[in-house]
Amino acid sequence: MLQSLAGSSCVRLVEQHRSAWCFALLVLGYLLYLVFGAVVFSSVELPYEDLLRQELGKLKQRFLEEHACLSEQQLEQFLMRVLEASNYGVSVLSNASANWNWDFTSSLFFASTVLSTTGYGHTVPLSDGGKAFCIIYSVIGIPFTLLFLTAVVQRIIVYVTRRPVLYFHIRWGFSKQVVAVIHAVTLGFITVSCFFLIPAAIFSVLEDDWNFLESFYFCFISLSTIGLGDYVPGEGYNQKFRELYKIGITCYLLLGLIAMLVVLETFCELHELKKFRKLFYVKKDKEEDQVHIMEHDQLSFSSISDQAASMKDDQKANEPFVTSQSPTSNDSSLNN
Amino acid sequence: KAMCSGKLQTGLLVAGYFVYLLVGAAVFQALERTAEKQEKMAAAQMKEAFLQNFTCLTVVEMEQFMKNLTEAIQNGVYPVGNKSQTEDSNWDFSNSFFFAGTVVSTIGYGTLRPKTAGGQIFCVFFALFGIPLNIVFLHRVGKMLSLLCKKLGKFLYEKGMRKKKIKFLTLLFFLATGILVFLCLPPLFFQITEGWSYSEGIYFAFITLSTIGFGDYVVGKQPDRNYFSYYRTLVAIWILFGLAWIALLFNL
């Protein structure tokens, strides 16, 4: 879902106001929102987790007392309970009792995985209140995340892509297309090594039983927001500096997501790719210039009413990447 | 002539998408099935040994047993139930297909996980190409849904309403019908087929359609229930249209 970033209205906001204060406020608001979610999750879920642990402890006691003449039925019942607990991320082993799933940093990690729609599932809200809050939190938080990411990515793109490309185009004299392609590929390589290869190496060292492939697999599954949850860092027994580690991972995932989107936008702005995409998105033939100019104001809102007014079919009403083209058409019309 | 080529493009895209999913499902099945069989045999053996020795169990032995149990569970093998259940593979074709769908839509429940190195590498590449494909596909499906909105807009305009009002009403209509069809009605259906409460159904619907996908509730996974055939296919269609609706909503 996050890949089909829209937020055309917030691109407008950024373009129109361009004030650093608005942007700073947005970033601050977003971080505060995450912290708020972490606090609420922690306070709602920790008591329930405590209860579940105590219950399991008692169950174990009884098992120990009754192990003579144990019937299969009883064993099955016990195993079912163990299974249920395991599905909720609670282990029955004594040396794992140090890991809490809902302390503050873990809740922060959980909140960030919910808002990025990754959703590992190693920790899930146990109580009804937690589940209800999760829904409400996401309904507000996911559009918020989209807004946030769009704004951040639009800002970064200017410094990382547009200015360097322009600079090299002017300085070296190559055509813009060539510079853009070289830049995009280079950026892709840098991002892959900084956000996949290096973190994978770090994780394979920090986590006991992860090899490099598994760490890379984790990085990919997380940054693509699939989030299967088979590998979650910081869940090993007696993990040192667990709180710091969890915070570090949260930051990594957020930055990684932003980096992925920046690279995606960069590639989407490539001229060749635009032509290739038109194969899939544009049905009717229109001249190139008209397409660019029209796309600047392209909200489906206005397009729906325009269609109603003109009684023609609009061919690009719901283009996901239309936001990336509108600033480009501005720049290209200024520079060309 | 333009319409014909447009239809052909759409048809090819849809066909290409399904072929991609089928290929993914087949490859996953091929890579994961044998490893899973071995895990299941090991888990069954462990349980047998435990049952034979359950008199005079020490704490150490039990801890060891529990540790093995937890590892087995984390590998997706549940050491409960009788023999017939252990013969149903987690990685048969329909389950692998469902897994491929969850990867490509980035829902990622995680109830099914590739364990072999080959499966994991393939998963990475499968997602790398599958996710953009999925986006393009959903875009097209979303356009089908938006045609309804356009028709409503045209109808209202002919009645003489102002543009702003049309905008507002079409958005409201879109939002309301979407919430009804994709979030409010399916939990009723799940109450019957899965035995979840209505609020659990809503929770599941929301977590799935937002692509968060925890995996604590998944359709068709309860061992003691009989599901009619094509149940999961029906659910998959619901997920597909729901995702397209949400993507369209964000583009509005």
Coordinates of C-alpha atoms in Angstrom, one line a residue:
Chain A
M1 CA 0.0 0.0 0.0
L2 CA 2.8 2.4 0.9
Q3 CA 4.3 1.9 -2.6
S4 CA 1.2 3.4 -4.2
L5 CA 1.9 6.7 -2.6
A6 CA -0.5 9.4 -3.5
G7 CA -1.0 12.4 -1.2
S8 CA -1.3 14.7 -4.2
S9 CA -2.8 17.3 -1.9
C10 CA 0.2 17.3 0.5
V11 CA 2.6 17.7 -2.5
R12 CA 0.6 20.8 -3.2
L13 CA 1.0 21.9 0.3
V14 CA 4.7 21.4 0.2
E15 CA 5.0 23.2 -3.1
Q16 CA 2.9 26.1 -2.1
H17 CA 4.2 26.8 1.3
R18 CA 7.7 25.5 1.1
S19 CA 8.3 26.7 4.6
A20 CA 10.7 24.8 6.8
W21 CA 8.4 25.3 9.8
C22 CA 5.5 23.4 8.3
F23 CA 7.9 20.5 7.4
A24 CA 9.5 20.5 10.8
L25 CA 6.1 20.5 12.5
L26 CA 5.0 17.6 10.4
V27 CA 8.1 15.5 11.3
L28 CA 7.8 16.4 15.0
G29 CA 4.1 15.6 14.9
Y30 CA 4.8 12.2 13.3
L31 CA 7.4 11.2 15.9
L32 CA 5.2 12.3 18.7
Y33 CA 2.4 10.2 17.2
L34 CA 4.6 7.1 17.3
V35 CA 5.6 7.8 20.8
F36 CA 2.0 8.2 21.8
G37 CA 1.1 4.9 20.2
A38 CA 3.9 3.2 22.0
V39 CA 2.8 4.5 25.3
V40 CA -0.9 3.5 24.8
F41 CA 0.0 0.0 23.6
S42 CA 2.4 -0.5 26.4
S43 CA -0.1 0.6 29.1
V44 CA -2.9 -1.5 27.5
E45 CA -1.0 -4.7 26.8
L46 CA 1.5 -5.1 29.6
P47 CA -1.0 -6.1 32.2
Y48 CA -2.5 -8.7 30.0
E49 CA 0.8 -10.1 29.1
D50 CA 1.7 -10.3 32.8
L51 CA -1.6 -12.2 33.4
L52 CA -0.8 -14.6 30.7
R53 CA 2.6 -15.3 32.0
Q54 CA 1.3 -15.9 35.5
E55 CA -1.3 -18.3 34.1
L56 CA 1.3 -20.2 32.2
G57 CA 3.5 -20.4 35.3
K58 CA 0.7 -22.0 37.3
L59 CA 0.0 -24.4 34.5
K60 CA 3.6 -25.5 34.5
Q61 CA 3.5 -26.0 38.2
R62 CA 0.5 -28.3 38.0
F63 CA 2.1 -30.2 35.2
L64 CA 5.1 -30.9 37.3
E65 CA 3.0 -32.1 40.2
E66 CA 0.9 -34.4 38.1
H67 CA 3.4 -35.9 35.8
A68 CA 2.8 -39.4 37.1
C69 CA 0.0 -41.1 35.2
L70 CA -0.2 -38.3 32.7
S71 CA -2.9 -39.1 30.0
E72 CA -2.6 -38.1 26.4
Q73 CA -5.6 -35.9 26.6
Q74 CA -4.0 -33.9 29.4
L75 CA -0.8 -33.6 27.4
E76 CA -2.7 -32.4 24.4
Q77 CA -4.5 -29.8 26.4
F78 CA -1.2 -28.6 27.7
L79 CA 0.3 -28.5 24.3
M80 CA -2.6 -26.5 22.9
R81 CA -2.1 -23.9 25.6
V82 CA 1.6 -23.8 24.9
L83 CA 0.7 -23.3 21.2
E84 CA -1.7 -20.5 21.9
A85 CA 0.8 -18.7 24.0
S86 CA 3.5 -19.2 21.4
N87 CA 1.3 -17.7 18.8
Y88 CA 1.0 -14.6 20.9
G89 CA 4.7 -14.4 21.3
V90 CA 4.9 -15.7 24.9
S91 CA 7.3 -18.5 25.6
V92 CA 7.0 -21.1 28.4
L93 CA 10.7 -21.6 28.8
S94 CA 12.2 -20.2 32.0
N95 CA 15.3 -18.5 30.5
A96 CA 13.1 -16.5 28.1
S97 CA 11.1 -14.8 30.8
A98 CA 13.4 -11.8 30.7
N99 CA 12.0 -10.7 27.3
W100 CA 8.9 -8.6 27.5
N101 CA 6.9 -8.0 24.4
W102 CA 5.1 -4.9 25.5
D103 CA 7.7 -2.8 27.3
F104 CA 8.1 0.7 25.9
T105 CA 10.7 0.2 23.3
S106 CA 9.1 -3.0 22.0
S107 CA 5.8 -1.2 21.8
L108 CA 7.5 1.6 19.9
F109 CA 8.8 -1.0 17.5
F110 CA 5.3 -2.5 17.3
A111 CA 3.7 0.9 16.6
S112 CA 6.2 1.6 13.8
T113 CA 5.6 -1.8 12.2
V114 CA 1.8 -1.2 12.3
L115 CA 2.1 2.3 10.7
S116 CA 4.4 1.1 8.0
T117 CA 1.9 -1.7 7.4
T118 CA 4.7 -4.2 7.9
G119 CA 3.0 -6.1 10.7
Y120 CA 5.3 -8.9 11.7
G121 CA 2.9 -10.7 14.0
H122 CA 5.5 -11.8 16.5
T123 CA 3.6 -9.5 18.9
V124 CA -0.1 -9.0 18.5
P125 CA -2.5 -7.1 20.6
L126 CA -4.0 -9.6 23.1
S127 CA -6.8 -7.7 24.6
D128 CA -9.9 -6.4 22.9
G129 CA -9.0 -2.9 23.9
G130 CA -5.7 -3.3 22.3
K131 CA -7.2 -4.6 19.1
A132 CA -9.7 -1.8 18.9
F133 CA -7.0 0.8 19.5
C134 CA -4.9 -0.8 16.9
I135 CA -7.6 -0.2 14.3
I136 CA -8.2 3.4 15.3
Y137 CA -4.5 4.1 15.5
S138 CA -4.0 2.7 12.0
V139 CA -7.0 4.5 10.5
I140 CA -5.5 7.8 11.5
G141 CA -1.9 6.8 11.4
I142 CA -1.5 5.2 8.0
P143 CA -2.7 8.2 6.1
F144 CA -0.5 10.3 8.4
T145 CA 2.4 8.0 7.5
L146 CA 1.7 8.5 3.8
L147 CA 1.6 12.3 4.3
F148 CA 4.8 12.2 6.2
L149 CA 6.6 10.0 3.8
T150 CA 5.5 12.0 0.8
A151 CA 6.6 15.2 2.3
V152 CA 10.0 13.8 3.4
V153 CA 10.6 12.1 0.1
Q154 CA 9.7 15.2 -1.9
R155 CA 12.2 17.2 0.0
I156 CA 15.0 14.6 -0.2
I157 CA 14.5 14.1 -3.9
V158 CA 15.3 17.7 -4.6
Y159 CA 18.7 17.4 -3.0
V160 CA 19.5 13.9 -3.9
T161 CA 18.2 13.7 -7.5
R162 CA 17.2 16.9 -9.1
R163 CA 20.0 19.1 -8.1
P164 CA 22.8 16.6 -8.8
V165 CA 21.4 15.7 -12.1
L166 CA 21.0 19.3 -13.1
Y167 CA 24.5 20.0 -11.9
F168 CA 26.1 17.2 -13.8
H169 CA 24.0 18.0 -16.9
I170 CA 25.3 21.5 -16.9
R171 CA 28.9 20.8 -15.8
W172 CA 29.6 17.8 -18.0
G173 CA 27.3 18.6 -20.8
F174 CA 25.8 15.2 -21.2
S175 CA 22.1 15.0 -22.1
K176 CA 19.8 15.0 -19.1
Q177 CA 18.5 11.5 -19.9
V178 CA 22.0 10.0 -19.7
V179 CA 22.9 11.7 -16.5
A180 CA 19.6 10.8 -15.0
V181 CA 20.0 7.1 -15.8
I182 CA 23.6 7.0 -14.5
H183 CA 22.5 8.8 -11.3
A184 CA 19.5 6.5 -10.8
V185 CA 21.6 3.4 -11.1
T186 CA 24.3 4.8 -8.8
L187 CA 21.7 5.8 -6.3
G188 CA 20.2 2.3 -6.5
F189 CA 23.5 0.7 -5.8
I190 CA 24.3 3.0 -2.9
T191 CA 20.9 2.4 -1.3
V192 CA 21.1 -1.4 -1.7
S193 CA 24.5 -1.5 0.0
C194 CA 23.6 1.0 2.7
F195 CA 20.2 -0.4 3.6
F196 CA 20.5 -4.1 2.7
L197 CA 24.0 -5.4 2.6
I198 CA 25.6 -3.5 5.5
P199 CA 22.6 -3.9 7.8
A200 CA 22.4 -7.6 6.8
A201 CA 26.1 -8.0 7.9
I202 CA 25.4 -6.2 11.1
F203 CA 22.3 -8.3 11.9
S204 CA 24.2 -11.6 11.2
V205 CA 26.7 -10.5 13.8
L206 CA 24.3 -9.3 16.4
E207 CA 21.8 -12.1 16.1
D208 CA 22.9 -15.5 17.3
D209 CA 21.4 -17.8 14.8
W210 CA 21.1 -15.7 11.7
N211 CA 23.5 -16.1 8.8
F212 CA 24.0 -13.4 6.2
L213 CA 21.3 -14.7 3.9
E214 CA 18.7 -14.8 6.6
S215 CA 19.6 -11.2 7.6
F216 CA 19.4 -10.0 4.1
Y217 CA 16.1 -11.8 3.7
F218 CA 14.9 -10.1 6.9
C219 CA 16.0 -6.7 5.5
F220 CA 14.2 -7.2 2.3
I221 CA 11.0 -8.6 3.8
S222 CA 10.9 -5.7 6.2
L223 CA 11.7 -2.8 3.9
S224 CA 9.2 -4.0 1.3
T225 CA 6.6 -4.0 4.2
I226 CA 5.7 -7.6 3.6
G227 CA 6.7 -8.4 7.2
L228 CA 6.3 -12.1 7.4
G229 CA 7.6 -12.2 11.0
D230 CA 9.7 -15.3 10.7
Y231 CA 12.8 -13.3 11.6
V232 CA 12.4 -10.5 14.1
P233 CA 15.6 -9.0 15.5
G234 CA 16.0 -8.5 19.3
E235 CA 13.9 -11.5 20.2
G236 CA 16.8 -13.8 21.1
Y237 CA 17.2 -15.1 24.7
N238 CA 19.0 -12.7 26.9
Q239 CA 19.6 -10.1 24.2
K240 CA 22.0 -7.5 25.4
F241 CA 20.9 -3.8 25.3
R242 CA 17.5 -4.9 24.1
E243 CA 15.9 -1.5 24.4
L244 CA 18.6 0.3 22.5
Y245 CA 18.5 -2.4 19.9
K246 CA 14.8 -2.1 19.4
I247 CA 15.0 1.6 19.0
G248 CA 17.8 1.2 16.5
I249 CA 15.8 -1.3 14.5
T250 CA 12.8 1.1 14.5
C251 CA 15.0 3.9 13.1
Y252 CA 16.5 1.6 10.5
L253 CA 13.2 0.5 9.2
L254 CA 11.8 4.1 9.0
L255 CA 14.9 5.4 7.2
G256 CA 15.0 2.3 5.0
L257 CA 11.5 2.9 3.9
I258 CA 12.2 6.5 3.1
A259 CA 15.3 5.5 1.1
M260 CA 13.3 2.9 -0.8
L261 CA 10.7 5.5 -1.7
V262 CA 13.4 8.0 -2.8
V263 CA 15.0 5.5 -5.1
L264 CA 11.5 4.5 -6.4
E265 CA 10.7 8.2 -7.2
T266 CA 14.1 8.7 -8.8
F267 CA 13.5 5.7 -11.1
C268 CA 10.0 6.8 -11.8
E269 CA 11.2 10.2 -13.0
L270 CA 13.5 8.7 -15.6
H271 CA 12.3 9.7 -19.0
E272 CA 12.5 6.2 -20.5
L273 CA 10.5 4.8 -17.6
K274 CA 7.8 7.4 -18.1
K275 CA 7.3 6.2 -21.7
F276 CA 7.2 2.6 -20.5
R277 CA 4.7 3.3 -17.9
K278 CA 2.5 5.1 -20.4
L279 CA 2.0 1.7 -22.1
F280 CA 0.1 0.6 -19.0
Y281 CA -1.6 3.7 -17.8
V282 CA -2.6 5.7 -20.8
K283 CA -5.3 4.3 -23.0
K284 CA -5.9 7.1 -25.5
D285 CA -3.3 9.0 -27.5
K286 CA -2.6 12.5 -26.3
E287 CA 0.2 14.8 -27.1
E288 CA 3.1 14.7 -24.7
D289 CA 2.9 18.3 -23.8
Q290 CA -0.7 18.3 -23.0
V291 CA -0.2 15.2 -20.8
H292 CA 2.4 16.9 -18.7
I293 CA 0.6 20.1 -18.3
M294 CA -2.6 18.4 -17.4
E295 CA -1.0 16.1 -14.9
H296 CA 0.1 19.1 -12.7
D297 CA -3.3 19.6 -11.3
Q298 CA -4.2 15.9 -11.4
L299 CA -6.4 15.1 -8.5
S300 CA -9.1 12.5 -9.2
F301 CA -11.5 15.0 -7.5
S302 CA -11.1 17.6 -10.2
S303 CA -10.8 15.0 -12.8
I304 CA -14.1 13.3 -11.9
S305 CA -15.9 16.6 -12.0
D306 CA -14.2 17.5 -15.3
Q307 CA -15.2 14.3 -16.8
A308 CA -18.8 14.8 -15.6
A309 CA -18.6 18.3 -17.2
S310 CA -17.0 17.2 -20.4
M311 CA -18.5 13.8 -20.6
K312 CA -15.2 12.3 -21.7
D313 CA -13.3 9.5 -20.1
D314 CA -10.3 10.5 -18.2
Q315 CA -7.4 8.2 -18.8
K316 CA -5.1 9.1 -16.0
A317 CA -7.4 9.9 -13.1
N318 CA -5.9 7.6 -10.6
E319 CA -2.2 7.4 -11.5
P320 CA -0.3 6.5 -8.4
F321 CA 2.9 8.3 -9.4
V322 CA 1.2 11.4 -10.7
T323 CA 2.7 13.3 -7.8
S324 CA 6.2 12.5 -9.0
Q325 CA 5.5 13.9 -12.4
S326 CA 4.0 17.2 -11.4
P327 CA 7.2 18.7 -9.9
T328 CA 9.2 17.2 -12.8
S329 CA 7.0 18.9 -15.3
N330 CA 7.5 22.2 -13.5
D331 CA 11.3 21.7 -13.5
S332 CA 11.5 20.5 -17.0
S333 CA 9.4 23.3 -18.3
L334 CA 11.6 25.8 -16.5
N335 CA 14.9 24.2 -17.6
N336 CA 14.0 23.3 -21.2
Chain B
K1 CA -9.4 0.4 -32.6
A2 CA -8.0 2.2 -29.6
M3 CA -10.5 0.5 -27.4
C4 CA -9.6 -2.9 -28.7
S5 CA -5.9 -2.5 -28.0
G6 CA -6.7 -1.1 -24.5
K7 CA -8.8 -4.2 -23.8
L8 CA -6.0 -6.4 -25.0
Q9 CA -3.5 -4.7 -22.8
T10 CA -5.7 -5.1 -19.8
G11 CA -6.4 -8.7 -20.6
L12 CA -2.7 -9.5 -21.0
L13 CA -2.0 -7.7 -17.8
V14 CA -4.6 -9.7 -15.9
A15 CA -3.4 -12.9 -17.5
G16 CA 0.2 -12.1 -16.8
Y17 CA -0.5 -11.4 -13.2
F18 CA -2.3 -14.7 -12.6
V19 CA 0.5 -16.6 -14.4
Y20 CA 3.0 -14.9 -12.2
L21 CA 1.1 -16.0 -9.1
L22 CA 0.8 -19.6 -10.4
V23 CA 4.4 -19.9 -11.2
G24 CA 5.3 -18.5 -7.8
A25 CA 3.1 -21.0 -6.1
A26 CA 4.5 -23.9 -8.0
V27 CA 8.1 -22.9 -7.2
F28 CA 7.4 -22.4 -3.5
Q29 CA 5.8 -25.8 -3.3
A30 CA 8.7 -27.5 -5.0
L31 CA 11.2 -25.8 -2.7
E32 CA 9.5 -26.2 0.7
R33 CA 7.6 -29.4 0.7
T34 CA 10.4 -31.9 1.5
A35 CA 11.8 -29.8 4.3
E36 CA 8.4 -29.6 5.9
K37 CA 7.9 -33.3 5.7
Q38 CA 11.2 -33.9 7.6
E39 CA 10.2 -31.4 10.3
K40 CA 6.9 -33.1 10.8
M41 CA 8.5 -36.6 11.2
A42 CA 11.0 -35.2 13.7
A43 CA 8.2 -33.6 15.7
A44 CA 6.1 -36.8 15.8
Q45 CA 9.1 -38.8 16.9
M46 CA 9.8 -36.3 19.7
K47 CA 6.2 -36.6 20.9
E48 CA 6.3 -40.4 20.9
A49 CA 9.5 -40.4 23.0
F50 CA 7.9 -38.1 25.4
L51 CA 4.8 -40.1 25.9
Q52 CA 6.9 -43.2 26.6
N53 CA 8.9 -41.5 29.2
F54 CA 6.4 -39.4 31.0
T55 CA 6.7 -41.1 34.4
C56 CA 9.3 -39.6 36.7
L57 CA 9.9 -36.6 34.5
T58 CA 12.5 -34.1 35.8
V59 CA 12.4 -30.4 35.3
V60 CA 15.4 -30.5 33.0
E61 CA 13.8 -33.1 30.7
M62 CA 10.6 -31.1 30.5
E63 CA 12.4 -27.9 29.7
Q64 CA 14.2 -29.7 27.0
F65 CA 10.9 -31.0 25.7
M66 CA 9.3 -27.5 25.8
K67 CA 12.3 -26.0 24.0
N68 CA 12.0 -28.6 21.2
L69 CA 8.3 -27.9 21.1
T70 CA 8.8 -24.2 20.8
E71 CA 11.3 -24.6 18.0
A72 CA 8.9 -26.9 16.2
I73 CA 6.1 -24.4 16.5
Q74 CA 8.2 -21.6 15.2
N75 CA 9.0 -23.8 12.2
G76 CA 5.2 -23.9 11.6
V77 CA 4.7 -27.4 12.8
Y78 CA 2.0 -27.9 15.4
P79 CA 2.5 -31.1 17.4
V80 CA -1.1 -31.5 18.3
G81 CA -3.9 -33.5 16.7
N82 CA -3.9 -37.0 15.2
K83 CA -2.2 -38.6 12.3
S84 CA -4.6 -37.5 9.5
Q85 CA -3.9 -33.9 10.1
T86 CA -0.1 -34.2 9.7
E87 CA -0.6 -35.5 6.2
D88 CA -2.1 -32.1 5.0
S89 CA 0.9 -30.2 3.9
N90 CA 1.2 -26.5 4.6
W91 CA 2.8 -26.1 1.2
D92 CA 0.3 -27.8 -1.0
F93 CA -0.7 -25.9 -4.1
S94 CA -3.6 -23.8 -2.8
N95 CA -1.7 -22.9 0.3
S96 CA 1.4 -21.9 -1.7
F97 CA -0.8 -19.8 -4.0
F98 CA -2.3 -18.0 -1.1
F99 CA 1.2 -17.5 0.2
A100 CA 2.4 -16.0 -3.1
G101 CA -0.6 -13.7 -3.0
T102 CA 0.2 -12.5 0.5
V103 CA 3.8 -11.8 -0.5
V104 CA 2.9 -9.9 -3.7
S105 CA 0.3 -7.8 -2.0
T106 CA 2.7 -7.2 0.9
I107 CA 0.1 -8.4 3.4
G108 CA 2.5 -11.1 4.6
Y109 CA 0.6 -13.0 7.3
G110 CA 3.6 -15.1 8.2
T111 CA 1.6 -18.2 9.1
L112 CA 3.5 -19.8 6.2
R113 CA 7.2 -19.1 6.0
P114 CA 9.9 -20.3 3.6
K115 CA 12.4 -22.2 5.6
T116 CA 14.9 -23.3 3.1
A117 CA 17.6 -21.0 1.8
G118 CA 16.4 -21.5 -1.7
G119 CA 12.9 -20.6 -0.7
Q120 CA 14.0 -17.4 0.9
I121 CA 16.1 -16.3 -2.0
F122 CA 13.3 -17.0 -4.4
C123 CA 10.9 -15.1 -2.1
V124 CA 13.1 -12.0 -2.4
F125 CA 13.2 -12.1 -6.2
F126 CA 9.5 -13.0 -6.4
A127 CA 8.5 -10.0 -4.3
L128 CA 11.0 -7.7 -6.1
F129 CA 9.1 -8.2 -9.4
G130 CA 5.7 -9.1 -8.0
I131 CA 5.1 -6.0 -5.9
P132 CA 5.3 -3.6 -8.9
L133 CA 3.2 -5.9 -10.9
N134 CA 0.7 -6.1 -8.1
I135 CA 0.5 -2.3 -8.0
V136 CA -0.1 -2.0 -11.7
F137 CA -2.7 -4.7 -11.5
L138 CA -4.5 -3.1 -8.6
H139 CA -4.5 0.2 -10.5
R140 CA -6.4 -1.4 -13.3
V141 CA -8.9 -3.1 -11.0
G142 CA -9.3 0.2 -9.2
K143 CA -10.2 1.9 -12.5
M144 CA -13.1 -0.5 -12.9
L145 CA -14.4 0.6 -9.5
S146 CA -14.0 4.2 -10.3
L147 CA -16.2 3.9 -13.4
L148 CA -19.1 3.6 -11.0
C149 CA -18.2 6.9 -9.4
K150 CA -17.8 8.6 -12.8
K151 CA -21.3 7.4 -13.8
L152 CA -22.7 8.8 -10.6
G153 CA -21.0 12.1 -11.2
K154 CA -22.3 12.3 -14.7
F155 CA -25.8 11.5 -13.5
L156 CA -25.7 14.2 -10.9
Y157 CA -24.3 16.7 -13.3
E158 CA -27.1 16.1 -15.7
K159 CA -29.5 16.8 -12.8
G160 CA -27.9 20.2 -12.5
M161 CA -25.8 19.9 -9.4
R162 CA -22.7 22.1 -8.9
K163 CA -19.3 20.6 -9.3
K164 CA -18.2 20.9 -5.7
K165 CA -21.3 19.2 -4.5
I166 CA -20.8 16.4 -7.0
K167 CA -17.2 16.0 -5.8
F168 CA -18.2 15.7 -2.2
L169 CA -21.1 13.4 -2.9
T170 CA -19.2 11.0 -5.1
L171 CA -16.4 10.8 -2.5
L172 CA -18.9 10.1 0.2
F173 CA -20.7 7.5 -1.8
F174 CA -17.4 5.8 -2.7
L175 CA -16.3 5.8 0.9
A176 CA -19.6 4.6 2.3
T177 CA -20.2 1.8 -0.1
G178 CA -16.6 0.7 0.2
I179 CA -16.8 0.5 4.0
L180 CA -20.0 -1.4 3.8
V181 CA -19.0 -3.9 1.2
F182 CA -15.4 -4.4 2.3
L183 CA -15.4 -3.9 6.0
C184 CA -18.9 -4.3 7.4
L185 CA -20.4 -7.2 5.4
P186 CA -17.5 -9.7 5.3
P187 CA -17.3 -10.1 9.1
L188 CA -20.9 -11.4 9.0
F189 CA -19.7 -14.0 6.5
F190 CA -16.7 -14.9 8.7
Q191 CA -18.9 -15.3 11.7
I192 CA -20.5 -18.3 9.9
T193 CA -17.4 -19.8 8.3
E194 CA -14.8 -19.2 10.9
G195 CA -16.7 -18.8 14.1
W196 CA -15.1 -15.5 14.9
S197 CA -17.1 -12.8 16.7
Y198 CA -18.2 -9.8 14.7
S199 CA -15.5 -7.5 16.2
E200 CA -12.8 -10.1 15.5
G201 CA -14.0 -10.2 11.9
I202 CA -13.7 -6.5 11.6
Y203 CA -10.3 -6.6 13.1
F204 CA -9.2 -9.3 10.6
A205 CA -10.8 -7.4 7.7
F206 CA -9.0 -4.2 8.6
I207 CA -5.6 -5.8 9.3
T208 CA -5.8 -7.6 6.0
L209 CA -7.0 -4.7 3.8
S210 CA -4.5 -2.3 5.3
T211 CA -1.8 -4.9 4.3
I212 CA -0.5 -5.0 7.9
G213 CA -1.3 -8.7 8.1
F214 CA -0.3 -9.8 11.5
G215 CA -1.3 -13.4 10.9
D216 CA -3.1 -13.9 14.3
Y217 CA -6.3 -14.4 12.3
V218 CA -6.1 -16.1 9.0
V219 CA -8.9 -17.6 6.9
G220 CA -9.1 -21.3 6.4
K221 CA -6.6 -22.4 9.0
Q222 CA -8.6 -23.8 11.8
P223 CA -8.1 -27.6 11.9
D224 CA -11.5 -28.5 13.3
R225 CA -13.7 -26.7 10.6
N226 CA -14.9 -27.8 7.2
Y227 CA -14.5 -25.2 4.6
F228 CA -16.4 -25.3 1.3
S229 CA -14.2 -25.5 -1.8
Y230 CA -13.2 -22.2 -3.3
Y231 CA -13.6 -20.6 0.1
R232 CA -10.2 -19.2 0.1
T233 CA -10.6 -18.1 -3.6
L234 CA -13.6 -16.1 -2.6
V235 CA -11.7 -14.5 0.2
A236 CA -8.8 -13.7 -2.1
I237 CA -11.2 -11.9 -4.5
W238 CA -12.6 -9.9 -1.6
I239 CA -9.0 -8.9 -0.6
L240 CA -8.1 -8.0 -4.2
F241 CA -11.1 -5.6 -4.6
G242 CA -10.7 -4.3 -1.2
L243 CA -7.0 -3.4 -1.8
A244 CA -7.9 -1.8 -5.1
W245 CA -10.6 0.3 -3.4
I246 CA -8.2 1.4 -0.7
A247 CA -5.5 2.3 -3.2
L248 CA -8.1 4.3 -5.2
L249 CA -9.3 6.0 -2.0
F250 CA -5.8 7.2 -1.3
N251 CA -5.5 8.5 -4.8
L252 CA -8.7 10.5 -4.3

